[in-house]
Amino acid sequence: MKFDLDTAWRETTRLASDNAGLLSAIAGIFVFLPYATLLLVLPSIAALPELPQGASFETAMKAIEAFYAQTWWAFIAAGIIVTIGLLSMVALLGRRERPTVGDAIGIGLKSIIPAWLTLFLQNMAINIVALLIIAIASATGLAALIFVASIGAIAVAIYLATRLSLATPIIAVDGELNPFRVIAASWSMTRGYGSRLLLFYILLALAGFVVIAVVMLVTGVVLALGGPAFEEAGGALVSAAVITGVMLLISAVMAAVHRQLRRLEQGGASVPRAGGS
């Protein structure tokens, strides 16, 4: 049996539609409000970097560093809140005991520290592997080999990220809070399904990019008719809404992929029975 892309998508849409009201409540509180607030108040916290035409890379980096030196705490606060929301939504969708919104939020709050520790360890491991590939190529001094190695390092990093992508549902659904066991479980669960899982993620990303581009283009034209102030505030709200939609989709995808791989792990059918969970 193999990971089935069509089954994963159908289960994603089913989970999202069956729980739309509850998901919207969590996403509104933990995703839309934090991002909308962040985007609206950022200009009052620090001036957004405005680079003169022809600015050097060093000048651009200094401007960006100065901006984040003043705003890092706001991004971290928003990231923590949004992570709690994502964990809560995945728990709501994935747990078979069907927790209430309050129970799901409780799971998210309890899981936030293990989730961030797991993310830190994952990123550290992926970066070490990627940098090691580039470092070995750099030791040869051959520019062509360094270029090829850099492309290869990116590909390896994406593949590793795919293999470790089930950390969130393993924490939120399975209740595993040990970061090392979470990473091992995700690696084990995705064994043999990495390429098809990566293809599924790529197809979703491409489709999502097209939809987001169209939404931002249309709303940008409409908002521009209301003047600069209206365009700025409306743009922040639209961006927050788009991010919220993306997080809703991610939570449903994670829950659906985790559910299908658990069935495959247990030797069950890859296509769920009608009405089944």
Steps between C-alpha positions, in 0.01 A plus 500: 500500500612854431423853608210615281495868403133502402398342830711751692336794322146363539559440869652847537192666352265276699669580830503871422134514391367280782670714763486840329322678785728375777812555290393855420458577869852382584657654188328833561640526852845350452587588140293785356503730803875467575602552138254784439617673816865445412463636147299801614731605785837427337530849350459651848767270647768552237534666162478249217827482305499729196806440288625756250525388140825318437567436869775246566435163657680615815276807529189287453611253767571779749153650443332162546706425813407837649131432435504156661708625792197708598225255409639151579292469817176567310575231243591248771181577694290458184687179414429349842129586479467369145682176590255443784218551251650256249551233767144556622351468151697183421392351834138588427514334159719203577401367841239226476341595832395828329609756761305819557648834398604556861664157521681557169633837617615334821694246295655784301607683815650184651684417179652837411839451670557145363391623156750786496779278633423248227501774235835628630657152491361430153628826356839451665536148356388606151733801499796289617447248221457772236804697618708182515421426135599853397812496720628177344451645151658832603813318614569407137501864392309413181230761433288266287505228765411753772202617292379142442551419868298807602208388283536148638507631856171683442344184354623292794368759747156493336495120506601489867236760585242280325604193697471700825179680404274289724649630824199723569232226476721257690508755783140624477323176404717221641594701809875435471682786675860377487663691208745220420226237488284735292776535239564125499127427465459738205804350327369148556142580395605661171748225406422382147258787437742795485489560124121476469454715809735761354306493172176554693646799684640650178166472320321662793760779517469575128120505513506714814746745344271554200192553719682739734645697208153546347345599835773753578482647149122544501480635856798727435320665208180543703678637808700748292174674414451602864818703540838431670373466859217266400735301277753456780247389763303286256817342368600399854160339561503320165853370565393377844198329345718332237744378766205370702372306200844354440530389863154341485604304192831397656327370811255295291780366278707397802208323661402325176854387414561380856173306497571327168857407595378360832256279307778386268723436799232277647442321168160661437351611171638823357153616403271562797152354511213739426414694809791350687773692681 
